[in-house]
XYZ file of C-alpha atoms in Angstrom:
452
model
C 21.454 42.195 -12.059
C 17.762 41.735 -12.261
C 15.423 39.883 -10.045
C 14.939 36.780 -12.244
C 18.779 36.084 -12.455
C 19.177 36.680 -9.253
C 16.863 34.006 -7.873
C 19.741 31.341 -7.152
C 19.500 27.611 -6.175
C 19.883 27.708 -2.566
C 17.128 30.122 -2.541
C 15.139 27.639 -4.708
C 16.416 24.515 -2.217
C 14.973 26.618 0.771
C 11.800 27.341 -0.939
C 11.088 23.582 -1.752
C 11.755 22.446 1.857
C 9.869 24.904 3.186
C 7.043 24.548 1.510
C 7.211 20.420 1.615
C 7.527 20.800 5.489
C 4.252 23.256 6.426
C 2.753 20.924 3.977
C 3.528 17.452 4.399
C 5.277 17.307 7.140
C 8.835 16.106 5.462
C 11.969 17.301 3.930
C 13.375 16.326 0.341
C 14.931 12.724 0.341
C 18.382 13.020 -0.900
C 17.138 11.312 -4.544
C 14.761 14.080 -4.701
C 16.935 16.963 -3.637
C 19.452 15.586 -6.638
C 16.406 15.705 -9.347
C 15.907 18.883 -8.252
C 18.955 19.872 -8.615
C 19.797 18.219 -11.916
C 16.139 20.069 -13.477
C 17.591 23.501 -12.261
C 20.618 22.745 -14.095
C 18.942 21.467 -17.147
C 19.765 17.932 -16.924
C 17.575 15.037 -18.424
C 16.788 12.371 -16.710
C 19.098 10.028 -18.975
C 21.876 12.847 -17.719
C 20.646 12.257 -13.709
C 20.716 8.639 -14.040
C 24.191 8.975 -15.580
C 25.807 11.334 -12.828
C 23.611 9.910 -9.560
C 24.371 5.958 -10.847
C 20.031 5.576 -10.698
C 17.835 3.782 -13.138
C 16.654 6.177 -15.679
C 13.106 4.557 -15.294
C 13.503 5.220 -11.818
C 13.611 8.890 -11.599
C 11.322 9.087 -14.737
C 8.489 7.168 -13.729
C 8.612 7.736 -10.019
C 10.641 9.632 -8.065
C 10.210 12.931 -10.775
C 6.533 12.779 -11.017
C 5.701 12.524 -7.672
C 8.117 15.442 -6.773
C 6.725 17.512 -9.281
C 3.027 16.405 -7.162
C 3.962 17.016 -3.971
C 5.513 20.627 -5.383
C 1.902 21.255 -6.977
C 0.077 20.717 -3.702
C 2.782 22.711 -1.822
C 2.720 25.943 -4.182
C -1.029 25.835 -5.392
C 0.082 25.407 -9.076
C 0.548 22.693 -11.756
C 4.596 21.879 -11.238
C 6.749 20.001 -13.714
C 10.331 19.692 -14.816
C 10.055 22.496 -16.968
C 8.005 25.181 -15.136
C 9.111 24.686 -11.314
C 11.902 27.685 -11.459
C 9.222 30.067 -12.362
C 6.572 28.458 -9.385
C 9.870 28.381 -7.053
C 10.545 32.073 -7.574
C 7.555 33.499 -7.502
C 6.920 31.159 -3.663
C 10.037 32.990 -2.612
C 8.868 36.345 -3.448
C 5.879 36.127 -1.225
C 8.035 35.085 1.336
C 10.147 37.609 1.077
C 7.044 39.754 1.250
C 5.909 38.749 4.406
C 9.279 38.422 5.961
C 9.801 42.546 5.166
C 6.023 43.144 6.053
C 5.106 41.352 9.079
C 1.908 42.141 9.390
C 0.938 40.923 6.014
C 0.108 36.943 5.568
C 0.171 34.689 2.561
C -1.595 31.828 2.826
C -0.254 29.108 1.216
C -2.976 26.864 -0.919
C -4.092 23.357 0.746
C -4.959 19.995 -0.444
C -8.179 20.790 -0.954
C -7.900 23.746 -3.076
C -6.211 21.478 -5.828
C -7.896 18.545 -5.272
C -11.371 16.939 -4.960
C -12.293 15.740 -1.872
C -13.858 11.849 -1.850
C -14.906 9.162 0.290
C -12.265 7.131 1.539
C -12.853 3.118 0.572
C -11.486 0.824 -1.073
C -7.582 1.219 -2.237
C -6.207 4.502 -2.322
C -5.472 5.696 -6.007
C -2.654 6.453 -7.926
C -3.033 9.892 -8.346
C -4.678 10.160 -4.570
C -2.203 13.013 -2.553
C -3.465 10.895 0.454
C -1.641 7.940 -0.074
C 1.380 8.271 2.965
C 4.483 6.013 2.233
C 6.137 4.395 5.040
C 9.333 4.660 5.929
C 11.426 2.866 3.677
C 9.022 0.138 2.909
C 8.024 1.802 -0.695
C 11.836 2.207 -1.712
C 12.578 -0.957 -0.606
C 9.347 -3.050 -2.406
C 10.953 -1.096 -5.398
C 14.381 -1.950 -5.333
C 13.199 -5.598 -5.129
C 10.860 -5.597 -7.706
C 13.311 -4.895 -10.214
C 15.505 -7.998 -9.100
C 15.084 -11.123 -11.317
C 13.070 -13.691 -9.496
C 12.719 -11.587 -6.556
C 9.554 -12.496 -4.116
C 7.663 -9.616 -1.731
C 5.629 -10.829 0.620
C 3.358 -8.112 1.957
C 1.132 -8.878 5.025
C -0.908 -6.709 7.380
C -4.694 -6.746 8.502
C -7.816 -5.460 6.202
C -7.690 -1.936 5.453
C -4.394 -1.390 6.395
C -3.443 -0.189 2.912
C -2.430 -3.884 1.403
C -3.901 -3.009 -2.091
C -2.552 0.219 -2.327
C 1.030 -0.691 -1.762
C 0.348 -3.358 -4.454
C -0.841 -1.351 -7.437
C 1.968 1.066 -6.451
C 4.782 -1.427 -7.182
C 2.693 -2.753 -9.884
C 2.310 1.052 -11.333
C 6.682 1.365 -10.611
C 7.213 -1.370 -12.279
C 4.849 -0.608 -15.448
C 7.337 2.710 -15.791
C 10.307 0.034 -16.463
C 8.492 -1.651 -19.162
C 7.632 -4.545 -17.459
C 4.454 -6.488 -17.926
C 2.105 -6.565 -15.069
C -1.125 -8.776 -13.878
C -2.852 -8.096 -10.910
C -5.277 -10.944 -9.787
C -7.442 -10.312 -6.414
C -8.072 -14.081 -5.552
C -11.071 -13.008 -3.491
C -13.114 -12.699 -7.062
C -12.477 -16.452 -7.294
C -15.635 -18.440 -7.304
C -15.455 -21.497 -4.601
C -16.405 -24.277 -7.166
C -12.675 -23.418 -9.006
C -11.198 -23.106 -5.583
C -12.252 -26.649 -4.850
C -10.242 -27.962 -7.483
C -6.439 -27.466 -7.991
C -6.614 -28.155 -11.460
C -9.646 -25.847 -12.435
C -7.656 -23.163 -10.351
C -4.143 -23.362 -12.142
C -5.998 -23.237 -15.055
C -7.782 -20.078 -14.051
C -4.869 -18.755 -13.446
C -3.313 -19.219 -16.632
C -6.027 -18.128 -18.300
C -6.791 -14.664 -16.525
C -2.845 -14.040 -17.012
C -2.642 -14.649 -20.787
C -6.396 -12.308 -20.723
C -4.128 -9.512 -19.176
C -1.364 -9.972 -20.783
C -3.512 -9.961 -23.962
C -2.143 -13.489 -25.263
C -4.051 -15.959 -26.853
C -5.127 -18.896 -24.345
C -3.593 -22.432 -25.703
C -3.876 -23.808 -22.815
C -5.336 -26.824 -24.674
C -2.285 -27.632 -26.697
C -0.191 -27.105 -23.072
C -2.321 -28.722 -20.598
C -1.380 -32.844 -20.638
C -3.583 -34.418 -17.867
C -2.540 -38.008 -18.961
C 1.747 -37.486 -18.369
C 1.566 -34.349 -16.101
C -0.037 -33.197 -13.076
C -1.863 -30.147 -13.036
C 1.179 -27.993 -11.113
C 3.465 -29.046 -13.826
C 1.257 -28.488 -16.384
C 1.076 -24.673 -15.057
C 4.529 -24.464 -14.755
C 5.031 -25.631 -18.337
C 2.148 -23.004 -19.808
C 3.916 -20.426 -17.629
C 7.970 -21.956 -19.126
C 6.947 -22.838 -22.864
C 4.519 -19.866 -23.235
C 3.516 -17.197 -20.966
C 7.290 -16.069 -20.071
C 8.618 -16.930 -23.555
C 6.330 -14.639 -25.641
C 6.503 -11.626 -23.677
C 10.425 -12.151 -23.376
C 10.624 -9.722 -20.861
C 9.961 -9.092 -17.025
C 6.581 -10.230 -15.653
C 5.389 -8.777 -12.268
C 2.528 -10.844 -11.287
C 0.592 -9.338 -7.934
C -1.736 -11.845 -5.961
C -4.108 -9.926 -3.979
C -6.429 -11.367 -0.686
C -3.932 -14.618 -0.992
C -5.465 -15.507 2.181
C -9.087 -16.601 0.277
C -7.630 -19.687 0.060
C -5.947 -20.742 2.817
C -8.862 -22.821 3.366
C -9.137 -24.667 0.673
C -7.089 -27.789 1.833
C -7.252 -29.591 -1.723
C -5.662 -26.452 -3.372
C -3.254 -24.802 -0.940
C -0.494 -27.044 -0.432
C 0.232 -27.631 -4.172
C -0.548 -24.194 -5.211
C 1.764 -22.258 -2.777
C 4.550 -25.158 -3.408
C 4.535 -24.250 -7.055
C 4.562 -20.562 -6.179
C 7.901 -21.421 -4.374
C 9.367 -23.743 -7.021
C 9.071 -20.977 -9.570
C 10.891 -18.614 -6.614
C 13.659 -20.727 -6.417
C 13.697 -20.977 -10.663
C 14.174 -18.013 -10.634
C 17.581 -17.785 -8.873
C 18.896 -20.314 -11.819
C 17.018 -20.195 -14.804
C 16.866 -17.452 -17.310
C 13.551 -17.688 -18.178
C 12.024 -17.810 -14.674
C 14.587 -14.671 -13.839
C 11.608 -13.223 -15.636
C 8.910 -13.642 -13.272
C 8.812 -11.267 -10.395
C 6.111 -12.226 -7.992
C 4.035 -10.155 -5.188
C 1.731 -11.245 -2.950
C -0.578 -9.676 -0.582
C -2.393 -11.120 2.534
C -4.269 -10.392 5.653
C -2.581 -13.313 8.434
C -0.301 -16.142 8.180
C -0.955 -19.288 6.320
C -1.668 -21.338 9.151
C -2.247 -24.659 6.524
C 0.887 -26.375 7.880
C 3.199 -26.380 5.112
C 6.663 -27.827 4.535
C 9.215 -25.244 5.095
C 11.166 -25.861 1.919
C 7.915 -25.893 -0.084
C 6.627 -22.710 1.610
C 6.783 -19.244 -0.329
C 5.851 -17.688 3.374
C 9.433 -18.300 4.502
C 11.123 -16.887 1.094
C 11.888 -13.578 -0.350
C 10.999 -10.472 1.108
C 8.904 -10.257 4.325
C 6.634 -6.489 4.306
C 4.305 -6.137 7.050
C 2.342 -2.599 7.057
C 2.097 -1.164 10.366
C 0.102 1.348 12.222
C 0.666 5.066 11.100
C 2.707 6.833 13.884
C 1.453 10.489 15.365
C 3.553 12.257 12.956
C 1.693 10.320 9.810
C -1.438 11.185 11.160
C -0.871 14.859 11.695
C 0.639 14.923 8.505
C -2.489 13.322 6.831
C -4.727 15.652 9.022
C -2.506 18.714 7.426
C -3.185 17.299 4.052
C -7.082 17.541 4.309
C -6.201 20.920 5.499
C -7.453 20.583 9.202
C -4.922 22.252 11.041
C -5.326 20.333 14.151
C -2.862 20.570 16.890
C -1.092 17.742 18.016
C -3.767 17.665 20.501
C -6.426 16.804 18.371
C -4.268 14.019 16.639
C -3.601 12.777 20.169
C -7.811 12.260 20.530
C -8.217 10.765 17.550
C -5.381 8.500 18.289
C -6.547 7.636 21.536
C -10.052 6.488 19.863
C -8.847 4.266 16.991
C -4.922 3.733 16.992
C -2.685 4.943 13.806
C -5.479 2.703 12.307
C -5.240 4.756 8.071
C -8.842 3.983 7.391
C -10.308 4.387 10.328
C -8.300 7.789 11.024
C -9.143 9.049 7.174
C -12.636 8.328 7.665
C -12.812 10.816 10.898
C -10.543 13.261 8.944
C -12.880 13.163 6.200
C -16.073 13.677 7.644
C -14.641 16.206 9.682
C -13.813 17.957 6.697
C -16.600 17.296 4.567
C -19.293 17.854 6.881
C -18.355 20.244 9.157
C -18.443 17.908 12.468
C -16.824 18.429 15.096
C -14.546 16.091 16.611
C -15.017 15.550 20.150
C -18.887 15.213 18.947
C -17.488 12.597 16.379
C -15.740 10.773 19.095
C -18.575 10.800 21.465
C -20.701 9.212 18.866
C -17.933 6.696 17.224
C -18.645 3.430 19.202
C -22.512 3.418 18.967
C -25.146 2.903 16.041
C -25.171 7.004 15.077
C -21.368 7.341 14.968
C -20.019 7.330 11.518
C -18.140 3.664 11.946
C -21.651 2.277 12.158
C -21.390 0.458 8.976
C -17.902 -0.847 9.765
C -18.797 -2.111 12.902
C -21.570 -4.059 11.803
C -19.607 -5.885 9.328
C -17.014 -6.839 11.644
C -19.445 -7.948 13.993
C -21.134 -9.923 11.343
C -17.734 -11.835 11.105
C -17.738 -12.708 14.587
C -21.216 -13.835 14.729
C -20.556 -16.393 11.917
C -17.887 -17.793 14.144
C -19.131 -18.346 18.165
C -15.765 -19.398 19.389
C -14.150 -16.373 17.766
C -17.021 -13.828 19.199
C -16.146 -15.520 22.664
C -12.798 -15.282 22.566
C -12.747 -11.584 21.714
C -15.342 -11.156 24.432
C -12.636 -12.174 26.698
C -10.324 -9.462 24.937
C -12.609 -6.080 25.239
C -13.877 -7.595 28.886
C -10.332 -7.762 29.923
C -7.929 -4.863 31.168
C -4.786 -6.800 30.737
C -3.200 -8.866 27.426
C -5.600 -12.045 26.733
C -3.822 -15.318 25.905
C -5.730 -17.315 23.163
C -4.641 -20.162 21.618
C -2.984 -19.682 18.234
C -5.490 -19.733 15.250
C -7.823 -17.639 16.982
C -5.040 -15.073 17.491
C -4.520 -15.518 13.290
C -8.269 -14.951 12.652
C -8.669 -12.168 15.192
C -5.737 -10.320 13.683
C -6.544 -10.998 9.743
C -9.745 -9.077 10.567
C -7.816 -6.379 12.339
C -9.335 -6.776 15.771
C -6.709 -7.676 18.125
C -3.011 -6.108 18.294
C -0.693 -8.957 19.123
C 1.888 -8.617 21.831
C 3.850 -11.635 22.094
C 1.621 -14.695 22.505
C -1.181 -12.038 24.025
C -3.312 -9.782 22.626
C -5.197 -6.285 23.274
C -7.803 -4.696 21.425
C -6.596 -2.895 18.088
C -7.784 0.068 19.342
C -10.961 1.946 21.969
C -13.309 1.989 19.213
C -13.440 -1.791 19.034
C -13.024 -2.113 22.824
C -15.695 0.500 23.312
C -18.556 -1.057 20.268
C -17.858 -5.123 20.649
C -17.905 -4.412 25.178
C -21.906 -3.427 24.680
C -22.923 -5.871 21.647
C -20.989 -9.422 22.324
């Protein structure tokens, strides 16, 4: 028997966990172990879907490729459906090499041999092997996307990875056919936001632009019958929904811009939840899939049934854990101890963007950490530029800077009264325990102790 033929599954199974675990930290995920399995047997994905009861789209546009990603990182070598046996056999070789010769090491290829290395800002990319999913959240953002009339609700403070999660259902649900629009309502300027009906008619607009459908909004909009939330409703009903006939995903970024904007909220957000609950009845509305993204609660006080912050599916991001951050600090190809993690930690939480920043110009630039850390709270550190523009939030607001005053000048929880805790948090200053809150993390204990 030669060599290739005898190169059998289980020794392809043990390769791919191996490799996954020195470098990312993980194991395969039971989907992922049975498209593994279902490639080394030949299968298509039409043949997996069949035999595993999964969406073909499903393991096509997500689950495969980013299997065949993680596998291209992990062996040093472009991976897909077709090539992995050979990639898989040839990993197991060297590690049969160094298993009969000790004393000889092969170094497995990192990140950063197979990838360029850039700034972290903004969202994180598609194609970015730095994007972590959280437990479960991905999957389940996913599974409801794909339900007719189905609501996510995804909250979490600035920078906490919001956007990214967005585009990423946005992306999943592109890979079922579906039609997509992805409005950040930050870009809005304040002269529509002061006027509901110049804003619904924004919005129709900038959905028919992406959606590449000619705007007849003038032979939709009646302002002398209809008020401007019906008329929206109708363009979206008679229109929007009936010319694509099929699924629409449409993803509101930075929802919280207009929170403040008392003439617009109430009526805007009620029609968001009257098309929810169309959805569960109507056909048409079954159709519309909506996501939407935002820093703090609504704290407009809004009627419960008229609320879409009490429907659908609640997703609130969370602060990586140790084992996230080590596994992040393995992908830039640090190898840190858990030590090392534990300093970083220590300085600025399971905070991703303030933890990828150090990561990165640790790699980048050659610094060392403890130096890094030393410097990270004062004007040289490399959060300099962060730090200002939180602080130029605060000074804006002199009952906010005074309040967190009290918080970084305190050892124990602070109680504050309610909306300060919601503005405070939105920015990503304050953890919240309970009706108290701490510092987010010794960085912004550290920085806003010298300069409030």
């Amino acid at each position: 028997m030669n060599d290739k033929s005898a190169f059998s599954w289980e020794q392809a199974k043990q390769v791919a966990e191996k490799v996954l675990f020195e470098n990312f930290q993980e194991y395969l995920k039971d989907v992922e172990m049975q498209v593994l399995q279902g490639a080394w047997q030949g299968f298509t994905y039409e043949k997996m879907g069949e035999i595993y009861h999964l969406s073909v789209n499903y393991l096509r546009g997500d689950i495969g490729p980013k299997l065949w990603q993680k596998l291209s990182i992990a062996l040093g070598e472009d991976v897909n459906k077709s090539n992995f046996k050979g990639a898989m056999e040839r990993a197991w070789a060297k590690q049969q090499t160094r298993l009969s010769n000790p004393n000889t090491t092969v170094k497995l290829p990192t990140v950063s041999s197979v990838t360029d290395l850039s700034f972290p800002e903004g969202s994180v990319s598609l194609n970015s092997p730095f994007y972590l999913e959280r437990d479960f959240v991905e999957e389940l953002c996913y599974q409801t996307v794909i339900k007719p009339g189905s609501l996510i609700r995804i909250k979490a403070p600035k920078l906490m990875g919001k956007t990214s999660l967005l585009t990423r259902i946005i992306a999943y649900s592109q890979s079922h056919n579906y039609q997509t629009v992805y409005l950040n309502l930050s870009s809005v300027e304040r002269s529509i936001l002061t006027n509901l009906d110049k804003f619904l008619r924004w919005l129709c607009l900038m959905v028919s632009r992406q959606l590449k459908i000619e705007n007849q909004l003038n032979n939709y909009w009646d302002t002398d019958i209809l008020g401007s939330n019906d008329n929206c409703t109708v363009y979206f009903e008679e229109y929007l929904l009936t010319t694509i006939n099929c699924p629409l995903v449409l993803g509101l970024d930075e929802v919280e811009r207009i929170f403040t904007y008392i003439d617009v909220v109430e009526d805007f957000f009620g029609m968001l939840r009257s098309w929810h609950e169309k959805g569960k009845i109507s056909p048409i509305w079954k159709q519309l899939r909506l996501v939407m993204a935002h820093s703090t609660e609504c704290y407009i006080p809004l009627d419960m049934n008229q609320s879409p912050f009490n429907a659908g599916v609640p997703i609130e991001l969370k602060e990586f854990e140790q084992k996230q951050v080590k596994k992040l600090a393995d992908l830039y190809a640090l190898n840190w101890h858990e030590s090392q993690v534990e300093k970083l930690m220590k300085m600025v939480g399971g905070h991703p963007y303030l933890g990828q920043l150090a990561m990165y110009q640790v790699k980048a630039n050659n610094i060392n950490l403890e130096q890094l850390l030393q410097q990270a709270s004062t004007e040289s550190g490399i959060y300099n530029n962060h730090l200002r523009r939180q602080l130029e939030i605060l000074k804006k607001n002199s009952e906010l800077a005074e309040a967190f005053k009290r918080v970084v000048n305190s050892s124990e929880p602070v109680e504050l009264e309610s909306i300060q805790i919601y503005k405070l948090h939105s920015i990503g200053l304050v953890q919240r325990l309970d009706n108290m809150v701490i510092p987010r993390c010794n960085l912004y204990r550290e920085y806003f102790r010298r300069v409030l």
